[in-house]
């Protein structure tokens, strides 16, 4: 993933793809229209970029903050329906914690929500 994260062009494509992405719960019988794996690969790529480039001119951390807020809203909806959250983004950020302190506030935000 590091070679892709090092590319400004690829990073811009990823950012433009996930920012308008609507996180929503799936219906009982259909998985079309929501690609959780692809979405979280994008989050991982952006987290990797933060770890590789401390002075990122794209301010990828701001984008990740926005995505954390979207995920927290989804978690609230899941909890209100009696479901269980899997905290994929939290696990992704923990993978990169050793490489950067720029994700610490996002880790704390997700962990605080987890309870």
mmCIF file of N, CA and C in Angstrom:
data_model
loop_
_atom_site.group_PDB
_atom_site.id
_atom_site.type_symbol
_atom_site.label_atom_id
_atom_site.label_comp_id
_atom_site.label_asym_id
_atom_site.label_seq_id
_atom_site.Cartn_x
_atom_site.Cartn_y
_atom_site.Cartn_z
ATOM 1 N N UNK A 1 0.813 -1.192 0.000
ATOM 2 C CA UNK A 1 0.000 0.000 0.000
ATOM 3 C C UNK A 1 0.864 1.267 0.000
ATOM 4 N N UNK A 2 2.071 1.187 0.554
ATOM 5 C CA UNK A 2 2.925 2.372 0.664
ATOM 6 C C UNK A 2 3.196 3.053 -0.679
ATOM 7 N N UNK A 3 3.470 2.311 -1.771
ATOM 8 C CA UNK A 3 3.708 3.005 -3.045
ATOM 9 C C UNK A 3 2.488 3.798 -3.514
ATOM 10 N N UNK A 4 1.302 3.281 -3.264
ATOM 11 C CA UNK A 4 0.080 3.995 -3.665
ATOM 12 C C UNK A 4 -0.130 5.218 -2.775
ATOM 13 N N UNK A 5 0.122 5.069 -1.485
ATOM 14 C CA UNK A 5 -0.055 6.180 -0.556
ATOM 15 C C UNK A 5 0.934 7.301 -0.832
ATOM 16 N N UNK A 6 2.081 6.969 -1.408
ATOM 17 C CA UNK A 6 3.086 7.985 -1.710
ATOM 18 C C UNK A 6 2.696 8.850 -2.903
ATOM 19 N N UNK A 7 1.694 8.435 -3.661
ATOM 20 C CA UNK A 7 1.277 9.172 -4.852
ATOM 21 C C UNK A 7 0.219 10.217 -4.507
ATOM 22 N N UNK A 8 0.528 11.474 -4.791
ATOM 23 C CA UNK A 8 -0.430 12.546 -4.564
ATOM 24 C C UNK A 8 -1.678 12.343 -5.414
ATOM 25 N N UNK A 9 -1.515 11.910 -6.660
ATOM 26 C CA UNK A 9 -2.645 11.706 -7.554
ATOM 27 C C UNK A 9 -3.600 10.637 -7.055
ATOM 28 N N UNK A 10 -3.046 9.511 -6.618
ATOM 29 C CA UNK A 10 -3.901 8.437 -6.095
ATOM 30 C C UNK A 10 -4.597 8.893 -4.821
ATOM 31 N N UNK A 11 -3.870 9.606 -3.972
ATOM 32 C CA UNK A 11 -4.469 10.104 -2.732
ATOM 33 C C UNK A 11 -5.648 11.020 -3.036
ATOM 34 N N UNK A 12 -5.505 11.882 -4.023
ATOM 35 C CA UNK A 12 -6.603 12.784 -4.389
ATOM 36 C C UNK A 12 -7.809 12.011 -4.897
ATOM 37 N N UNK A 13 -7.587 10.971 -5.689
ATOM 38 C CA UNK A 13 -8.690 10.141 -6.177
ATOM 39 C C UNK A 13 -9.414 9.487 -5.001
ATOM 40 N N UNK A 14 -8.645 8.941 -4.060
ATOM 41 C CA UNK A 14 -9.240 8.294 -2.889
ATOM 42 C C UNK A 14 -10.060 9.293 -2.075
ATOM 43 N N UNK A 15 -9.497 10.460 -1.838
ATOM 44 C CA UNK A 15 -10.209 11.488 -1.074
ATOM 45 C C UNK A 15 -11.505 11.879 -1.773
ATOM 46 N N UNK A 16 -11.441 12.100 -3.067
ATOM 47 C CA UNK A 16 -12.634 12.502 -3.814
ATOM 48 C C UNK A 16 -13.683 11.394 -3.864
ATOM 49 N N UNK A 17 -13.249 10.155 -3.723
ATOM 50 C CA UNK A 17 -14.176 9.028 -3.732
ATOM 51 C C UNK A 17 -14.875 8.867 -2.396
ATOM 52 N N UNK A 18 -14.128 8.967 -1.291
ATOM 53 C CA UNK A 18 -14.755 8.658 0.000
ATOM 54 C C UNK A 18 -15.475 9.832 0.645
ATOM 55 N N UNK A 19 -15.108 11.067 0.334
ATOM 56 C CA UNK A 19 -15.748 12.185 1.021
ATOM 57 C C UNK A 19 -17.263 12.224 0.810
ATOM 58 N N UNK A 20 -17.768 12.019 -0.405
ATOM 59 C CA UNK A 20 -19.232 12.027 -0.541
ATOM 60 C C UNK A 20 -19.862 10.665 -0.242
ATOM 61 N N UNK A 21 -19.031 9.686 0.101
ATOM 62 C CA UNK A 21 -19.509 8.319 0.321
ATOM 63 C C UNK A 21 -20.477 8.292 1.498
ATOM 64 N N UNK A 22 -21.629 7.721 1.272
ATOM 65 C CA UNK A 22 -22.671 7.677 2.296
ATOM 66 C C UNK A 22 -22.582 6.355 3.046
ATOM 67 N N UNK A 23 -22.195 6.422 4.319
ATOM 68 C CA UNK A 23 -22.186 5.212 5.136
ATOM 69 C C UNK A 23 -23.626 4.920 5.548
ATOM 70 N N UNK A 24 -24.072 3.738 5.242
ATOM 71 C CA UNK A 24 -25.451 3.384 5.591
ATOM 72 C C UNK A 24 -25.538 1.900 5.894
ATOM 73 N N UNK A 25 -26.558 1.561 6.630
ATOM 74 C CA UNK A 25 -26.772 0.160 6.962
ATOM 75 C C UNK A 25 -27.354 -0.561 5.769
ATOM 76 N N UNK A 26 -26.990 -1.812 5.629
ATOM 77 C CA UNK A 26 -27.497 -2.616 4.529
ATOM 78 C C UNK A 26 -28.859 -3.191 4.867
ATOM 79 N N UNK A 27 -29.616 -3.464 3.841
ATOM 80 C CA UNK A 27 -30.854 -4.203 4.023
ATOM 81 C C UNK A 27 -30.547 -5.638 4.396
ATOM 82 N N UNK A 28 -31.566 -6.394 4.750
ATOM 83 C CA UNK A 28 -31.358 -7.771 5.198
ATOM 84 C C UNK A 28 -30.917 -8.708 4.087
ATOM 85 N N UNK A 29 -31.261 -8.395 2.844
ATOM 86 C CA UNK A 29 -31.058 -9.392 1.801
ATOM 87 C C UNK A 29 -30.095 -8.973 0.690
ATOM 88 N N UNK A 30 -29.472 -7.810 0.805
ATOM 89 C CA UNK A 30 -28.706 -7.315 -0.341
ATOM 90 C C UNK A 30 -27.443 -6.605 0.122
ATOM 91 N N UNK A 31 -26.328 -6.903 -0.547
ATOM 92 C CA UNK A 31 -25.073 -6.234 -0.248
ATOM 93 C C UNK A 31 -24.652 -5.289 -1.367
ATOM 94 N N UNK A 32 -25.435 -5.166 -2.413
ATOM 95 C CA UNK A 32 -25.066 -4.255 -3.495
ATOM 96 C C UNK A 32 -25.181 -2.803 -3.031
ATOM 97 N N UNK A 33 -24.360 -1.957 -3.593
ATOM 98 C CA UNK A 33 -24.451 -0.529 -3.313
ATOM 99 C C UNK A 33 -23.616 -0.069 -2.137
ATOM 100 N N UNK A 34 -22.982 -0.983 -1.432
ATOM 101 C CA UNK A 34 -22.126 -0.563 -0.328
ATOM 102 C C UNK A 34 -20.919 -1.474 -0.277
ATOM 103 N N UNK A 35 -19.757 -0.910 -0.447
ATOM 104 C CA UNK A 35 -18.523 -1.682 -0.495
ATOM 105 C C UNK A 35 -17.689 -1.354 0.734
ATOM 106 N N UNK A 36 -17.955 -2.025 1.834
ATOM 107 C CA UNK A 36 -17.255 -1.752 3.082
ATOM 108 C C UNK A 36 -15.769 -2.053 2.967
ATOM 109 N N UNK A 37 -15.429 -3.122 2.276
ATOM 110 C CA UNK A 37 -14.017 -3.488 2.138
ATOM 111 C C UNK A 37 -13.263 -2.401 1.376
ATOM 112 N N UNK A 38 -13.797 -1.977 0.256
ATOM 113 C CA UNK A 38 -13.159 -0.920 -0.528
ATOM 114 C C UNK A 38 -13.047 0.379 0.242
ATOM 115 N N UNK A 39 -14.096 0.737 0.968
ATOM 116 C CA UNK A 39 -14.092 1.961 1.760
ATOM 117 C C UNK A 39 -12.974 1.917 2.800
ATOM 118 N N UNK A 40 -12.866 0.813 3.525
ATOM 119 C CA UNK A 40 -11.868 0.731 4.577
ATOM 120 C C UNK A 40 -10.440 0.588 4.023
ATOM 121 N N UNK A 41 -10.299 0.044 2.824
ATOM 122 C CA UNK A 41 -8.985 0.083 2.174
ATOM 123 C C UNK A 41 -8.593 1.529 1.890
ATOM 124 N N UNK A 42 -9.549 2.339 1.491
ATOM 125 C CA UNK A 42 -9.273 3.765 1.254
ATOM 126 C C UNK A 42 -8.842 4.449 2.543
ATOM 127 N N UNK A 43 -9.529 4.160 3.647
ATOM 128 C CA UNK A 43 -9.156 4.731 4.946
ATOM 129 C C UNK A 43 -7.733 4.289 5.307
ATOM 130 N N UNK A 44 -7.427 3.001 5.085
ATOM 131 C CA UNK A 44 -6.087 2.496 5.393
ATOM 132 C C UNK A 44 -5.033 3.186 4.533
ATOM 133 N N UNK A 45 -5.341 3.413 3.259
ATOM 134 C CA UNK A 45 -4.381 4.083 2.390
ATOM 135 C C UNK A 45 -4.119 5.508 2.879
ATOM 136 N N UNK A 46 -5.162 6.212 3.298
ATOM 137 C CA UNK A 46 -4.966 7.576 3.799
ATOM 138 C C UNK A 46 -4.183 7.563 5.108
ATOM 139 N N UNK A 47 -4.460 6.593 5.984
ATOM 140 C CA UNK A 47 -3.701 6.490 7.230
ATOM 141 C C UNK A 47 -2.239 6.190 6.929
ATOM 142 N N UNK A 48 -1.994 5.367 5.932
ATOM 143 C CA UNK A 48 -0.634 5.063 5.504
ATOM 144 C C UNK A 48 0.045 6.326 4.995
ATOM 145 N N UNK A 49 -0.677 7.136 4.252
ATOM 146 C CA UNK A 49 -0.096 8.387 3.743
ATOM 147 C C UNK A 49 0.300 9.305 4.894
ATOM 148 N N UNK A 50 -0.540 9.385 5.922
ATOM 149 C CA UNK A 50 -0.202 10.206 7.088
ATOM 150 C C UNK A 50 1.088 9.697 7.719
ATOM 151 N N UNK A 51 1.221 8.374 7.811
ATOM 152 C CA UNK A 51 2.420 7.792 8.410
ATOM 153 C C UNK A 51 3.659 8.058 7.560
ATOM 154 N N UNK A 52 3.493 8.096 6.240
ATOM 155 C CA UNK A 52 4.633 8.303 5.340
ATOM 156 C C UNK A 52 5.035 9.758 5.205
ATOM 157 N N UNK A 53 4.068 10.660 5.344
ATOM 158 C CA UNK A 53 4.327 12.053 5.009
ATOM 159 C C UNK A 53 3.775 12.962 6.096
ATOM 160 N N UNK A 54 4.618 13.329 7.046
ATOM 161 C CA UNK A 54 4.184 14.167 8.165
ATOM 162 C C UNK A 54 3.737 15.559 7.718
ATOM 163 N N UNK A 55 4.284 16.067 6.635
ATOM 164 C CA UNK A 55 3.936 17.411 6.168
ATOM 165 C C UNK A 55 3.103 17.290 4.900
ATOM 166 N N UNK A 56 1.952 16.679 5.014
ATOM 167 C CA UNK A 56 1.134 16.390 3.837
ATOM 168 C C UNK A 56 0.357 17.634 3.399
ATOM 169 N N UNK A 57 0.643 18.090 2.200
ATOM 170 C CA UNK A 57 -0.007 19.304 1.703
ATOM 171 C C UNK A 57 -1.499 19.101 1.459
ATOM 172 N N UNK A 58 -1.942 17.869 1.367
ATOM 173 C CA UNK A 58 -3.364 17.608 1.147
ATOM 174 C C UNK A 58 -4.165 17.621 2.445
ATOM 175 N N UNK A 59 -3.488 17.708 3.564
ATOM 176 C CA UNK A 59 -4.098 17.652 4.884
ATOM 177 C C UNK A 59 -5.042 16.459 4.993
ATOM 178 N N UNK A 60 -4.484 15.300 4.805
ATOM 179 C CA UNK A 60 -5.239 14.060 4.826
ATOM 180 C C UNK A 60 -5.872 13.829 6.191
ATOM 181 N N UNK A 61 -5.252 14.312 7.252
ATOM 182 C CA UNK A 61 -5.810 14.124 8.589
ATOM 183 C C UNK A 61 -7.193 14.772 8.686
ATOM 184 N N UNK A 62 -7.380 15.920 8.060
ATOM 185 C CA UNK A 62 -8.693 16.577 8.063
ATOM 186 C C UNK A 62 -9.744 15.694 7.404
ATOM 187 N N UNK A 63 -9.373 15.047 6.322
ATOM 188 C CA UNK A 63 -10.299 14.133 5.647
ATOM 189 C C UNK A 63 -10.620 12.950 6.562
ATOM 190 N N UNK A 64 -9.608 12.410 7.211
ATOM 191 C CA UNK A 64 -9.838 11.291 8.121
ATOM 192 C C UNK A 64 -10.726 11.705 9.294
ATOM 193 N N UNK A 65 -10.576 12.940 9.782
ATOM 194 C CA UNK A 65 -11.464 13.429 10.847
ATOM 195 C C UNK A 65 -12.915 13.405 10.393
ATOM 196 N N UNK A 66 -13.139 13.836 9.173
ATOM 197 C CA UNK A 66 -14.490 13.833 8.602
ATOM 198 C C UNK A 66 -15.034 12.403 8.513
ATOM 199 N N UNK A 67 -14.188 11.480 8.095
ATOM 200 C CA UNK A 67 -14.621 10.086 7.963
ATOM 201 C C UNK A 67 -14.903 9.453 9.328
ATOM 202 N N UNK A 68 -14.149 9.836 10.340
ATOM 203 C CA UNK A 68 -14.416 9.338 11.697
ATOM 204 C C UNK A 68 -15.789 9.814 12.164
ATOM 205 N N UNK A 69 -16.110 11.066 11.894
ATOM 206 C CA UNK A 69 -17.430 11.575 12.293
ATOM 207 C C UNK A 69 -18.548 10.810 11.590
ATOM 208 N N UNK A 70 -18.362 10.508 10.308
ATOM 209 C CA UNK A 70 -19.363 9.708 9.592
ATOM 210 C C UNK A 70 -19.505 8.330 10.223
ATOM 211 N N UNK A 71 -18.369 7.728 10.571
ATOM 212 C CA UNK A 71 -18.420 6.395 11.157
ATOM 213 C C UNK A 71 -19.093 6.409 12.526
ATOM 214 N N UNK A 72 -18.831 7.433 13.325
ATOM 215 C CA UNK A 72 -19.459 7.517 14.639
ATOM 216 C C UNK A 72 -20.980 7.641 14.514
ATOM 217 N N UNK A 73 -21.451 8.380 13.523
ATOM 218 C CA UNK A 73 -22.899 8.476 13.293
ATOM 219 C C UNK A 73 -23.471 7.119 12.901
ATOM 220 N N UNK A 74 -22.733 6.376 12.079
ATOM 221 C CA UNK A 74 -23.190 5.038 11.696
ATOM 222 C C UNK A 74 -23.244 4.133 12.919
ATOM 223 N N UNK A 75 -22.230 4.226 13.793
ATOM 224 C CA UNK A 75 -22.214 3.415 15.009
ATOM 225 C C UNK A 75 -23.440 3.695 15.876
ATOM 226 N N UNK A 76 -23.820 4.967 15.979
ATOM 227 C CA UNK A 76 -24.998 5.323 16.778
ATOM 228 C C UNK A 76 -26.255 4.671 16.207
ATOM 229 N N UNK A 77 -26.376 4.674 14.900
ATOM 230 C CA UNK A 77 -27.534 4.054 14.263
ATOM 231 C C UNK A 77 -27.535 2.546 14.483
ATOM 232 N N UNK A 78 -26.371 1.917 14.345
ATOM 233 C CA UNK A 78 -26.271 0.468 14.580
ATOM 234 C C UNK A 78 -26.680 0.143 16.017
ATOM 235 N N UNK A 79 -26.152 0.913 16.975
ATOM 236 C CA UNK A 79 -26.461 0.669 18.383
ATOM 237 C C UNK A 79 -27.950 0.867 18.668
ATOM 238 N N UNK A 80 -28.547 1.876 18.030
ATOM 239 C CA UNK A 80 -29.972 2.137 18.268
ATOM 240 C C UNK A 80 -30.854 1.002 17.760
ATOM 241 N N UNK A 81 -30.321 0.214 16.841
ATOM 242 C CA UNK A 81 -31.063 -0.934 16.304
ATOM 243 C C UNK A 81 -30.657 -2.245 16.974
ATOM 244 N N UNK A 82 -29.837 -2.134 18.014
ATOM 245 C CA UNK A 82 -29.435 -3.321 18.755
ATOM 246 C C UNK A 82 -28.316 -4.103 18.112
ATOM 247 N N UNK A 83 -27.633 -3.497 17.156
ATOM 248 C CA UNK A 83 -26.554 -4.194 16.457
ATOM 249 C C UNK A 83 -25.209 -4.022 17.133
ATOM 250 N N UNK A 84 -24.206 -4.657 16.556
ATOM 251 C CA UNK A 84 -22.847 -4.608 17.079
ATOM 252 C C UNK A 84 -21.928 -3.933 16.067
ATOM 253 N N UNK A 85 -21.097 -3.025 16.555
ATOM 254 C CA UNK A 85 -20.135 -2.353 15.693
ATOM 255 C C UNK A 85 -18.817 -3.109 15.690
ATOM 256 N N UNK A 86 -18.098 -3.017 14.569
ATOM 257 C CA UNK A 86 -16.847 -3.745 14.439
ATOM 258 C C UNK A 86 -15.610 -2.853 14.504
ATOM 259 N N UNK A 87 -15.767 -1.547 14.459
ATOM 260 C CA UNK A 87 -14.675 -0.616 14.679
ATOM 261 C C UNK A 87 -13.473 -0.871 13.776
ATOM 262 N N UNK A 88 -13.757 -1.029 12.492
ATOM 263 C CA UNK A 88 -12.686 -1.311 11.536
ATOM 264 C C UNK A 88 -11.714 -0.137 11.459
ATOM 265 N N UNK A 89 -12.224 1.081 11.416
ATOM 266 C CA UNK A 89 -11.350 2.246 11.318
ATOM 267 C C UNK A 89 -10.442 2.355 12.535
ATOM 268 N N UNK A 90 -10.963 2.060 13.702
ATOM 269 C CA UNK A 90 -10.141 2.078 14.916
ATOM 270 C C UNK A 90 -8.995 1.080 14.799
ATOM 271 N N UNK A 91 -9.266 -0.102 14.299
ATOM 272 C CA UNK A 91 -8.213 -1.104 14.116
ATOM 273 C C UNK A 91 -7.184 -0.635 13.094
ATOM 274 N N UNK A 92 -7.648 0.020 12.033
ATOM 275 C CA UNK A 92 -6.720 0.549 11.017
ATOM 276 C C UNK A 92 -5.789 1.585 11.640
ATOM 277 N N UNK A 93 -6.355 2.527 12.394
ATOM 278 C CA UNK A 93 -5.529 3.570 12.996
ATOM 279 C C UNK A 93 -4.524 2.983 13.986
ATOM 280 N N UNK A 94 -4.915 1.953 14.708
ATOM 281 C CA UNK A 94 -3.990 1.322 15.654
ATOM 282 C C UNK A 94 -2.790 0.716 14.927
ATOM 283 N N UNK A 95 -2.998 0.239 13.705
ATOM 284 C CA UNK A 95 -1.886 -0.308 12.921
ATOM 285 C C UNK A 95 -0.830 0.747 12.644
ATOM 286 N N UNK A 96 -1.252 1.994 12.478
ATOM 287 C CA UNK A 96 -0.322 3.067 12.118
ATOM 288 C C UNK A 96 0.105 3.907 13.319
ATOM 289 N N UNK A 97 -0.397 3.589 14.501
ATOM 290 C CA UNK A 97 -0.073 4.370 15.686
ATOM 291 C C UNK A 97 1.430 4.419 15.934
ATOM 292 N N UNK A 98 2.105 3.313 15.672
ATOM 293 C CA UNK A 98 3.556 3.273 15.912
ATOM 294 C C UNK A 98 4.310 4.211 14.974
ATOM 295 N N UNK A 99 3.677 4.588 13.856
ATOM 296 C CA UNK A 99 4.356 5.401 12.850
ATOM 297 C C UNK A 99 4.075 6.901 12.971
ATOM 298 N N UNK A 100 2.997 7.259 13.631
ATOM 299 C CA UNK A 100 2.646 8.681 13.666
ATOM 300 C C UNK A 100 1.806 9.014 14.889
ATOM 301 N N UNK A 101 2.010 10.215 15.405
ATOM 302 C CA UNK A 101 1.162 10.720 16.488
ATOM 303 C C UNK A 101 -0.006 11.526 15.936
ATOM 304 N N UNK A 102 -0.032 11.757 14.633
ATOM 305 C CA UNK A 102 -1.073 12.592 14.035
ATOM 306 C C UNK A 102 -2.437 11.914 14.054
ATOM 307 N N UNK A 103 -2.468 10.607 14.335
ATOM 308 C CA UNK A 103 -3.746 9.891 14.395
ATOM 309 C C UNK A 103 -4.249 9.713 15.825
ATOM 310 N N UNK A 104 -3.456 10.149 16.807
ATOM 311 C CA UNK A 104 -3.829 9.909 18.205
ATOM 312 C C UNK A 104 -5.197 10.464 18.568
ATOM 313 N N UNK A 105 -5.496 11.687 18.157
ATOM 314 C CA UNK A 105 -6.782 12.277 18.542
ATOM 315 C C UNK A 105 -7.949 11.518 17.913
ATOM 316 N N UNK A 106 -7.736 10.917 16.743
ATOM 317 C CA UNK A 106 -8.793 10.125 16.111
ATOM 318 C C UNK A 106 -8.968 8.784 16.820
ATOM 319 N N UNK A 107 -7.857 8.190 17.233
ATOM 320 C CA UNK A 107 -7.930 6.970 18.040
ATOM 321 C C UNK A 107 -8.722 7.223 19.314
ATOM 322 N N UNK A 108 -8.411 8.316 19.991
ATOM 323 C CA UNK A 108 -9.102 8.651 21.241
ATOM 324 C C UNK A 108 -10.590 8.870 20.985
ATOM 325 N N UNK A 109 -10.903 9.577 19.909
ATOM 326 C CA UNK A 109 -12.320 9.849 19.579
ATOM 327 C C UNK A 109 -13.095 8.548 19.363
ATOM 328 N N UNK A 110 -12.516 7.626 18.608
ATOM 329 C CA UNK A 110 -13.181 6.352 18.364
ATOM 330 C C UNK A 110 -13.248 5.486 19.624
ATOM 331 N N UNK A 111 -12.166 5.486 20.412
ATOM 332 C CA UNK A 111 -12.161 4.691 21.629
ATOM 333 C C UNK A 111 -13.148 5.231 22.660
ATOM 334 N N UNK A 112 -13.252 6.555 22.776
ATOM 335 C CA UNK A 112 -14.198 7.152 23.719
ATOM 336 C C UNK A 112 -15.627 6.780 23.368
ATOM 337 N N UNK A 113 -15.903 6.724 22.072
ATOM 338 C CA UNK A 113 -17.250 6.376 21.621
ATOM 339 C C UNK A 113 -17.555 4.908 21.914
ATOM 340 N N UNK A 114 -16.521 4.126 21.896
ATOM 341 C CA UNK A 114 -16.694 2.676 22.099
ATOM 342 C C UNK A 114 -17.123 2.351 23.517
ATOM 343 N N UNK A 115 -16.691 3.186 24.461
ATOM 344 C CA UNK A 115 -17.135 2.994 25.832
ATOM 345 C C UNK A 115 -16.314 2.148 26.630
#
